[in-house]
Structure formats: C-alpha cells, structure tokens
Amino acid sequence: MSTASPDCLFCKILTGDIAADVIYESDTAIAFRDINPKAPTHVLIIPRKHIATINDIGEDDHSIVGSLYAAAREIAADEGIANDGYRAVMNCNAAAGQTVFHIHLHLLGGRELGWPPG
Ligand code: AMP
Ligand code: ZN
C-alpha cells in the first residue's frame, strides 16, 4: 500500500521520520492534527498511498479516497462535532492554496464556518 515519495512531508509523517499528533489509523489512511489549526478541530486525513493532487487520483484509488471520508465521519464523532457540523475539504493546486502535494482532507469544526471560503 505504501508508495512513499522521498521529498514528501506527509510521506515522512507516514514513515515516522517526522513527528505528528496522529489520532486515527486504518489500513488505507491516517489522520493527525494540523500544526497550524484554523479551527478548534483541524485534522488532516491522508491516504497511506502517495497521491499528489486530486488530479492524480486514479480509477484504482476510489476506495482509498472514500476511506478518507469514512475517517472524517469517525473522527468528527470522536471530536463531538458531528451534530453541530463540520467541513471536510481538499485543496487542489496553487490557486486553491495547496501547499503539501500529498492529498489531504482538512476536517474543520468546533466553530461557525463561513461560506464561501476565501
Ligand atoms: P494545504 O494548504 O491544503 O496543502 O494544507 C497543508 C496543511 O498542512 C496546512 O494546514 C499546514 O498547517 C499543515 N501542515 C504543514 N506541516 C505540517 C506538519 N508537520 N504537521 C501537521 N500539519 C502540517
Ligand atoms: Zn506523500
């Protein structure tokens, strides 16, 4: 399952070379707290497989991507934000503000979230 990319920050978190506050692990995904949180709950859910952007998601990756949402549901319940509401969002490429090129679902909650985002 693991396809580590040598210069990828999140692959280094997956291998344990860089520390993170990991709160969830499954066969296909892990989740850890964002180092610069934008909400009381701000968790990043990433696949174990290195996929750079949404544009690089292959036909064979659909169940992996689905598992990111399954993780979001579970973590939101654990964080106590499932009923009030939360956002699960993935940025793609520069105009959307993607800075780490290993796909990650931002799970944000614990406060009122404006729409549309900036
Ligand atoms: P994006 O801008 O969508 O690519 O999101 C990247 C996110 O990764 C940002 O919210 C950063 O705060 C977060 N981040 C960067 N480095 C780390 C790290 N070492 N541990 C946890 N989160 C990180
Ligand atoms: Zn990676």
mmCIF file with all atom_site columns, C-alpha atoms and ligand atoms in Angstrom:
data_model
loop_
_atom_site.group_PDB
_atom_site.id
_atom_site.type_symbol
_atom_site.label_atom_id
_atom_site.label_alt_id
_atom_site.label_comp_id
_atom_site.label_asym_id
_atom_site.label_entity_id
_atom_site.label_seq_id
_atom_site.pdbx_PDB_ins_code
_atom_site.Cartn_x
_atom_site.Cartn_y
_atom_site.Cartn_z
_atom_site.occupancy
_atom_site.B_iso_or_equiv
_atom_site.pdbx_formal_charge
_atom_site.auth_seq_id
_atom_site.auth_comp_id
_atom_site.auth_asym_id
_atom_site.auth_atom_id
_atom_site.pdbx_PDB_model_num
ATOM   1   C  CA  . MET A 1 1   ? 0.000   0.000  0.000   1.00 0.00 ? 1   MET A CA  1
ATOM   2   C  CA  . SER A 1 2   ? 2.783   2.456  0.900   1.00 0.00 ? 2   SER A CA  1
ATOM   3   C  CA  . THR A 1 3   ? 4.311   4.320  -2.046  1.00 0.00 ? 3   THR A CA  1
ATOM   4   C  CA  . ALA A 1 4   ? 6.478   6.836  -0.198  1.00 0.00 ? 4   ALA A CA  1
ATOM   5   C  CA  . SER A 1 5   ? 7.753   9.785  -2.185  1.00 0.00 ? 5   SER A CA  1
ATOM   6   C  CA  . PRO A 1 6   ? 11.182  10.837 -0.889  1.00 0.00 ? 6   PRO A CA  1
ATOM   7   C  CA  . ASP A 1 7   ? 10.629  14.598 -0.651  1.00 0.00 ? 7   ASP A CA  1
ATOM   8   C  CA  . CYS A 1 8   ? 7.052   14.480 0.600   1.00 0.00 ? 8   CYS A CA  1
ATOM   9   C  CA  . LEU A 1 9   ? 6.383   15.852 4.094   1.00 0.00 ? 9   LEU A CA  1
ATOM   10  C  CA  . PHE A 1 10  ? 3.314   13.698 4.640   1.00 0.00 ? 10  PHE A CA  1
ATOM   11  C  CA  . CYS A 1 11  ? 5.088   10.533 3.459   1.00 0.00 ? 11  CYS A CA  1
ATOM   12  C  CA  . LYS A 1 12  ? 7.680   11.331 6.147   1.00 0.00 ? 12  LYS A CA  1
ATOM   13  C  CA  . ILE A 1 13  ? 4.900   11.569 8.724   1.00 0.00 ? 13  ILE A CA  1
ATOM   14  C  CA  . LEU A 1 14  ? 3.631   8.180  7.484   1.00 0.00 ? 14  LEU A CA  1
ATOM   15  C  CA  . THR A 1 15  ? 7.056   6.587  7.934   1.00 0.00 ? 15  THR A CA  1
ATOM   16  C  CA  . GLY A 1 16  ? 7.550   8.262  11.324  1.00 0.00 ? 16  GLY A CA  1
ATOM   17  C  CA  . ASP A 1 17  ? 10.551  10.319 10.161  1.00 0.00 ? 17  ASP A CA  1
ATOM   18  C  CA  . ILE A 1 18  ? 8.618   13.467 11.104  1.00 0.00 ? 18  ILE A CA  1
ATOM   19  C  CA  . ALA A 1 19  ? 6.514   13.508 14.259  1.00 0.00 ? 19  ALA A CA  1
ATOM   20  C  CA  . ALA A 1 20  ? 2.826   14.331 14.206  1.00 0.00 ? 20  ALA A CA  1
ATOM   21  C  CA  . ASP A 1 21  ? -0.103  14.124 16.609  1.00 0.00 ? 21  ASP A CA  1
ATOM   22  C  CA  . VAL A 1 22  ? -1.689  11.078 14.972  1.00 0.00 ? 22  VAL A CA  1
ATOM   23  C  CA  . ILE A 1 23  ? -5.260  10.463 16.174  1.00 0.00 ? 23  ILE A CA  1
ATOM   24  C  CA  . TYR A 1 24  ? -6.509  7.867  13.675  1.00 0.00 ? 24  TYR A CA  1
ATOM   25  C  CA  . GLU A 1 25  ? -5.047  4.999  11.686  1.00 0.00 ? 25  GLU A CA  1
ATOM   26  C  CA  . SER A 1 26  ? -6.587  2.493  9.286   1.00 0.00 ? 26  SER A CA  1
ATOM   27  C  CA  . ASP A 1 27  ? -5.256  0.202  6.565   1.00 0.00 ? 27  ASP A CA  1
ATOM   28  C  CA  . THR A 1 28  ? -5.565  2.964  3.990   1.00 0.00 ? 28  THR A CA  1
ATOM   29  C  CA  . ALA A 1 29  ? -5.406  6.277  5.878   1.00 0.00 ? 29  ALA A CA  1
ATOM   30  C  CA  . ILE A 1 30  ? -4.070  8.126  8.883   1.00 0.00 ? 30  ILE A CA  1
ATOM   31  C  CA  . ALA A 1 31  ? -5.116  11.414 10.470  1.00 0.00 ? 31  ALA A CA  1
ATOM   32  C  CA  . PHE A 1 32  ? -3.199  13.909 12.570  1.00 0.00 ? 32  PHE A CA  1
ATOM   33  C  CA  . ARG A 1 33  ? -3.790  17.378 13.970  1.00 0.00 ? 33  ARG A CA  1
ATOM   34  C  CA  . ASP A 1 34  ? -2.842  20.301 11.743  1.00 0.00 ? 34  ASP A CA  1
ATOM   35  C  CA  . ILE A 1 35  ? 0.279   22.057 13.060  1.00 0.00 ? 35  ILE A CA  1
ATOM   36  C  CA  . ASN A 1 36  ? -1.362  25.472 12.412  1.00 0.00 ? 36  ASN A CA  1
ATOM   37  C  CA  . PRO A 1 37  ? -5.017  24.883 13.266  1.00 0.00 ? 37  PRO A CA  1
ATOM   38  C  CA  . LYS A 1 38  ? -7.672  27.125 11.704  1.00 0.00 ? 38  LYS A CA  1
ATOM   39  C  CA  . ALA A 1 39  ? -10.476 25.876 13.964  1.00 0.00 ? 39  ALA A CA  1
ATOM   40  C  CA  . PRO A 1 40  ? -10.785 24.187 17.382  1.00 0.00 ? 40  PRO A CA  1
ATOM   41  C  CA  . THR A 1 41  ? -10.787 20.879 15.491  1.00 0.00 ? 41  THR A CA  1
ATOM   42  C  CA  . HIS A 1 42  ? -8.462  20.887 12.488  1.00 0.00 ? 42  HIS A CA  1
ATOM   43  C  CA  . VAL A 1 43  ? -7.377  17.411 11.474  1.00 0.00 ? 43  VAL A CA  1
ATOM   44  C  CA  . LEU A 1 44  ? -5.674  16.315 8.256   1.00 0.00 ? 44  LEU A CA  1
ATOM   45  C  CA  . ILE A 1 45  ? -6.726  12.921 6.887   1.00 0.00 ? 45  ILE A CA  1
ATOM   46  C  CA  . ILE A 1 46  ? -4.285  11.465 4.364   1.00 0.00 ? 46  ILE A CA  1
ATOM   47  C  CA  . PRO A 1 47  ? -4.064  8.235  2.381   1.00 0.00 ? 47  PRO A CA  1
ATOM   48  C  CA  . ARG A 1 48  ? -1.112  5.940  3.045   1.00 0.00 ? 48  ARG A CA  1
ATOM   49  C  CA  . LYS A 1 49  ? -0.613  5.947  -0.714  1.00 0.00 ? 49  LYS A CA  1
ATOM   50  C  CA  . HIS A 1 50  ? 1.227   8.991  -2.068  1.00 0.00 ? 50  HIS A CA  1
ATOM   51  C  CA  . ILE A 1 51  ? -1.169  10.782 -4.428  1.00 0.00 ? 51  ILE A CA  1
ATOM   52  C  CA  . ALA A 1 52  ? -0.009  14.343 -5.202  1.00 0.00 ? 52  ALA A CA  1
ATOM   53  C  CA  . THR A 1 53  ? -3.279  16.123 -6.014  1.00 0.00 ? 53  THR A CA  1
ATOM   54  C  CA  . ILE A 1 54  ? -6.928  15.412 -6.752  1.00 0.00 ? 54  ILE A CA  1
ATOM   55  C  CA  . ASN A 1 55  ? -5.919  15.487 -10.416 1.00 0.00 ? 55  ASN A CA  1
ATOM   56  C  CA  . ASP A 1 56  ? -3.756  12.426 -9.788  1.00 0.00 ? 56  ASP A CA  1
ATOM   57  C  CA  . ILE A 1 57  ? -6.470  10.235 -8.254  1.00 0.00 ? 57  ILE A CA  1
ATOM   58  C  CA  . GLY A 1 58  ? -6.684  7.111  -10.395 1.00 0.00 ? 58  GLY A CA  1
ATOM   59  C  CA  . GLU A 1 59  ? -9.572  4.753  -11.077 1.00 0.00 ? 59  GLU A CA  1
ATOM   60  C  CA  . ASP A 1 60  ? -7.983  2.285  -8.666  1.00 0.00 ? 60  ASP A CA  1
ATOM   61  C  CA  . ASP A 1 61  ? -7.869  4.894  -5.900  1.00 0.00 ? 61  ASP A CA  1
ATOM   62  C  CA  . HIS A 1 62  ? -11.594 5.423  -5.439  1.00 0.00 ? 62  HIS A CA  1
ATOM   63  C  CA  . SER A 1 63  ? -11.919 3.194  -2.389  1.00 0.00 ? 63  SER A CA  1
ATOM   64  C  CA  . ILE A 1 64  ? -8.880  4.866  -0.826  1.00 0.00 ? 64  ILE A CA  1
ATOM   65  C  CA  . VAL A 1 65  ? -10.439 8.302  -1.295  1.00 0.00 ? 65  VAL A CA  1
ATOM   66  C  CA  . GLY A 1 66  ? -13.729 7.002  0.065   1.00 0.00 ? 66  GLY A CA  1
ATOM   67  C  CA  . SER A 1 67  ? -11.877 5.813  3.144   1.00 0.00 ? 67  SER A CA  1
ATOM   68  C  CA  . LEU A 1 68  ? -10.809 9.410  3.846   1.00 0.00 ? 68  LEU A CA  1
ATOM   69  C  CA  . TYR A 1 69  ? -14.473 10.333 4.253   1.00 0.00 ? 69  TYR A CA  1
ATOM   70  C  CA  . ALA A 1 70  ? -15.127 7.285  6.410   1.00 0.00 ? 70  ALA A CA  1
ATOM   71  C  CA  . ALA A 1 71  ? -12.300 8.530  8.626   1.00 0.00 ? 71  ALA A CA  1
ATOM   72  C  CA  . ALA A 1 72  ? -13.812 12.037 8.665   1.00 0.00 ? 72  ALA A CA  1
ATOM   73  C  CA  . ARG A 1 73  ? -17.142 10.666 9.870   1.00 0.00 ? 73  ARG A CA  1
ATOM   74  C  CA  . GLU A 1 74  ? -15.477 8.686  12.644  1.00 0.00 ? 74  GLU A CA  1
ATOM   75  C  CA  . ILE A 1 75  ? -13.174 11.490 13.780  1.00 0.00 ? 75  ILE A CA  1
ATOM   76  C  CA  . ALA A 1 76  ? -15.992 14.065 13.732  1.00 0.00 ? 76  ALA A CA  1
ATOM   77  C  CA  . ALA A 1 77  ? -17.993 11.821 16.056  1.00 0.00 ? 77  ALA A CA  1
ATOM   78  C  CA  . ASP A 1 78  ? -14.985 11.371 18.363  1.00 0.00 ? 78  ASP A CA  1
ATOM   79  C  CA  . GLU A 1 79  ? -14.353 15.141 18.411  1.00 0.00 ? 79  GLU A CA  1
ATOM   80  C  CA  . GLY A 1 80  ? -18.011 15.826 19.275  1.00 0.00 ? 80  GLY A CA  1
ATOM   81  C  CA  . ILE A 1 81  ? -18.657 17.977 16.193  1.00 0.00 ? 81  ILE A CA  1
ATOM   82  C  CA  . ALA A 1 82  ? -20.742 15.574 14.107  1.00 0.00 ? 82  ALA A CA  1
ATOM   83  C  CA  . ASN A 1 83  ? -24.125 17.019 15.016  1.00 0.00 ? 83  ASN A CA  1
ATOM   84  C  CA  . ASP A 1 84  ? -23.237 20.716 15.069  1.00 0.00 ? 84  ASP A CA  1
ATOM   85  C  CA  . GLY A 1 85  ? -21.455 20.389 11.734  1.00 0.00 ? 85  GLY A CA  1
ATOM   86  C  CA  . TYR A 1 86  ? -18.026 20.472 10.207  1.00 0.00 ? 86  TYR A CA  1
ATOM   87  C  CA  . ARG A 1 87  ? -16.283 20.853 6.889   1.00 0.00 ? 87  ARG A CA  1
ATOM   88  C  CA  . ALA A 1 88  ? -14.213 18.264 5.005   1.00 0.00 ? 88  ALA A CA  1
ATOM   89  C  CA  . VAL A 1 89  ? -12.312 19.967 2.205   1.00 0.00 ? 89  VAL A CA  1
ATOM   90  C  CA  . MET A 1 90  ? -9.396  19.209 -0.093  1.00 0.00 ? 90  MET A CA  1
ATOM   91  C  CA  . ASN A 1 91  ? -7.430  21.936 -1.879  1.00 0.00 ? 91  ASN A CA  1
ATOM   92  C  CA  . CYS A 1 92  ? -6.062  21.248 -5.363  1.00 0.00 ? 92  CYS A CA  1
ATOM   93  C  CA  . ASN A 1 93  ? -3.011  23.071 -6.694  1.00 0.00 ? 93  ASN A CA  1
ATOM   94  C  CA  . ALA A 1 94  ? -1.803  26.621 -6.229  1.00 0.00 ? 94  ALA A CA  1
ATOM   95  C  CA  . ALA A 1 95  ? -4.931  28.703 -6.814  1.00 0.00 ? 95  ALA A CA  1
ATOM   96  C  CA  . ALA A 1 96  ? -6.730  26.760 -4.093  1.00 0.00 ? 96  ALA A CA  1
ATOM   97  C  CA  . GLY A 1 97  ? -3.799  27.126 -1.696  1.00 0.00 ? 97  GLY A CA  1
ATOM   98  C  CA  . GLN A 1 98  ? -2.455  23.574 -1.750  1.00 0.00 ? 98  GLN A CA  1
ATOM   99  C  CA  . THR A 1 99  ? 1.000   23.636 -0.170  1.00 0.00 ? 99  THR A CA  1
ATOM   100 C  CA  . VAL A 1 100 ? 1.645   19.951 0.551   1.00 0.00 ? 100 VAL A CA  1
ATOM   101 C  CA  . PHE A 1 101 ? 1.404   17.760 -2.531  1.00 0.00 ? 101 PHE A CA  1
ATOM   102 C  CA  . HIS A 1 102 ? 0.086   14.580 -0.919  1.00 0.00 ? 102 HIS A CA  1
ATOM   103 C  CA  . ILE A 1 103 ? -3.694  14.741 -0.875  1.00 0.00 ? 103 ILE A CA  1
ATOM   104 C  CA  . HIS A 1 104 ? -5.266  15.504 2.488   1.00 0.00 ? 104 HIS A CA  1
ATOM   105 C  CA  . LEU A 1 105 ? -8.785  16.093 3.635   1.00 0.00 ? 105 LEU A CA  1
ATOM   106 C  CA  . HIS A 1 106 ? -8.984  19.031 6.048   1.00 0.00 ? 106 HIS A CA  1
ATOM   107 C  CA  . LEU A 1 107 ? -11.553 18.266 8.763   1.00 0.00 ? 107 LEU A CA  1
ATOM   108 C  CA  . LEU A 1 108 ? -12.544 21.578 10.362  1.00 0.00 ? 108 LEU A CA  1
ATOM   109 C  CA  . GLY A 1 109 ? -15.067 22.151 13.102  1.00 0.00 ? 109 GLY A CA  1
ATOM   110 C  CA  . GLY A 1 110 ? -15.783 23.438 16.570  1.00 0.00 ? 110 GLY A CA  1
ATOM   111 C  CA  . ARG A 1 111 ? -16.792 26.918 15.414  1.00 0.00 ? 111 ARG A CA  1
ATOM   112 C  CA  . GLU A 1 112 ? -19.086 28.573 12.869  1.00 0.00 ? 112 GLU A CA  1
ATOM   113 C  CA  . LEU A 1 113 ? -17.515 28.231 9.413   1.00 0.00 ? 113 LEU A CA  1
ATOM   114 C  CA  . GLY A 1 114 ? -18.123 30.939 6.830   1.00 0.00 ? 114 GLY A CA  1
ATOM   115 C  CA  . TRP A 1 115 ? -19.217 30.190 3.296   1.00 0.00 ? 115 TRP A CA  1
ATOM   116 C  CA  . PRO A 1 116 ? -17.875 30.671 0.702   1.00 0.00 ? 116 PRO A CA  1
ATOM   117 C  CA  . PRO A 1 117 ? -14.310 30.206 1.935   1.00 0.00 ? 117 PRO A CA  1
ATOM   118 C  CA  . GLY A 1 118 ? -11.848 32.968 0.985   1.00 0.00 ? 118 GLY A CA  1
HETATM 119 P  P1  . AMP B 2 .   ? -2.851  22.686 2.151   1.00 0.00 ? 1   AMP B P1  1
HETATM 120 O  O1  . AMP B 2 .   ? -2.571  24.174 2.179   1.00 0.00 ? 1   AMP B O1  1
HETATM 121 O  O2  . AMP B 2 .   ? -4.259  22.334 1.790   1.00 0.00 ? 1   AMP B O2  1
HETATM 122 O  O3  . AMP B 2 .   ? -1.844  21.942 1.319   1.00 0.00 ? 1   AMP B O3  1
HETATM 123 O  O4  . AMP B 2 .   ? -2.687  22.198 3.653   1.00 0.00 ? 1   AMP B O4  1
HETATM 124 C  C1  . AMP B 2 .   ? -1.461  21.854 4.215   1.00 0.00 ? 1   AMP B C1  1
HETATM 125 C  C2  . AMP B 2 .   ? -1.666  21.858 5.700   1.00 0.00 ? 1   AMP B C2  1
HETATM 126 O  O5  . AMP B 2 .   ? -0.616  21.115 6.302   1.00 0.00 ? 1   AMP B O5  1
HETATM 127 C  C3  . AMP B 2 .   ? -1.654  23.246 6.344   1.00 0.00 ? 1   AMP B C3  1
HETATM 128 O  O6  . AMP B 2 .   ? -2.895  23.472 7.006   1.00 0.00 ? 1   AMP B O6  1
HETATM 129 C  C4  . AMP B 2 .   ? -0.478  23.178 7.315   1.00 0.00 ? 1   AMP B C4  1
HETATM 130 O  O7  . AMP B 2 .   ? -0.718  23.886 8.513   1.00 0.00 ? 1   AMP B O7  1
HETATM 131 C  C5  . AMP B 2 .   ? -0.342  21.688 7.551   1.00 0.00 ? 1   AMP B C5  1
HETATM 132 N  N1  . AMP B 2 .   ? 0.968   21.219 7.948   1.00 0.00 ? 1   AMP B N1  1
HETATM 133 C  C6  . AMP B 2 .   ? 2.156   21.549 7.391   1.00 0.00 ? 1   AMP B C6  1
HETATM 134 N  N2  . AMP B 2 .   ? 3.165   20.882 8.003   1.00 0.00 ? 1   AMP B N2  1
HETATM 135 C  C7  . AMP B 2 .   ? 2.591   20.120 8.962   1.00 0.00 ? 1   AMP B C7  1
HETATM 136 C  C8  . AMP B 2 .   ? 3.103   19.202 9.932   1.00 0.00 ? 1   AMP B C8  1
HETATM 137 N  N3  . AMP B 2 .   ? 4.415   18.937 10.042  1.00 0.00 ? 1   AMP B N3  1
HETATM 138 N  N4  . AMP B 2 .   ? 2.229   18.599 10.771  1.00 0.00 ? 1   AMP B N4  1
HETATM 139 C  C9  . AMP B 2 .   ? 0.911   18.863 10.686  1.00 0.00 ? 1   AMP B C9  1
HETATM 140 N  N5  . AMP B 2 .   ? 0.364   19.704 9.790   1.00 0.00 ? 1   AMP B N5  1
HETATM 141 C  C10 . AMP B 2 .   ? 1.195   20.332 8.933   1.00 0.00 ? 1   AMP B C10 1
HETATM 142 ZN ZN  . ZN  B 3 .   ? 3.500   11.693 0.078   1.00 0.00 ? 2   ZN  B ZN  1
#
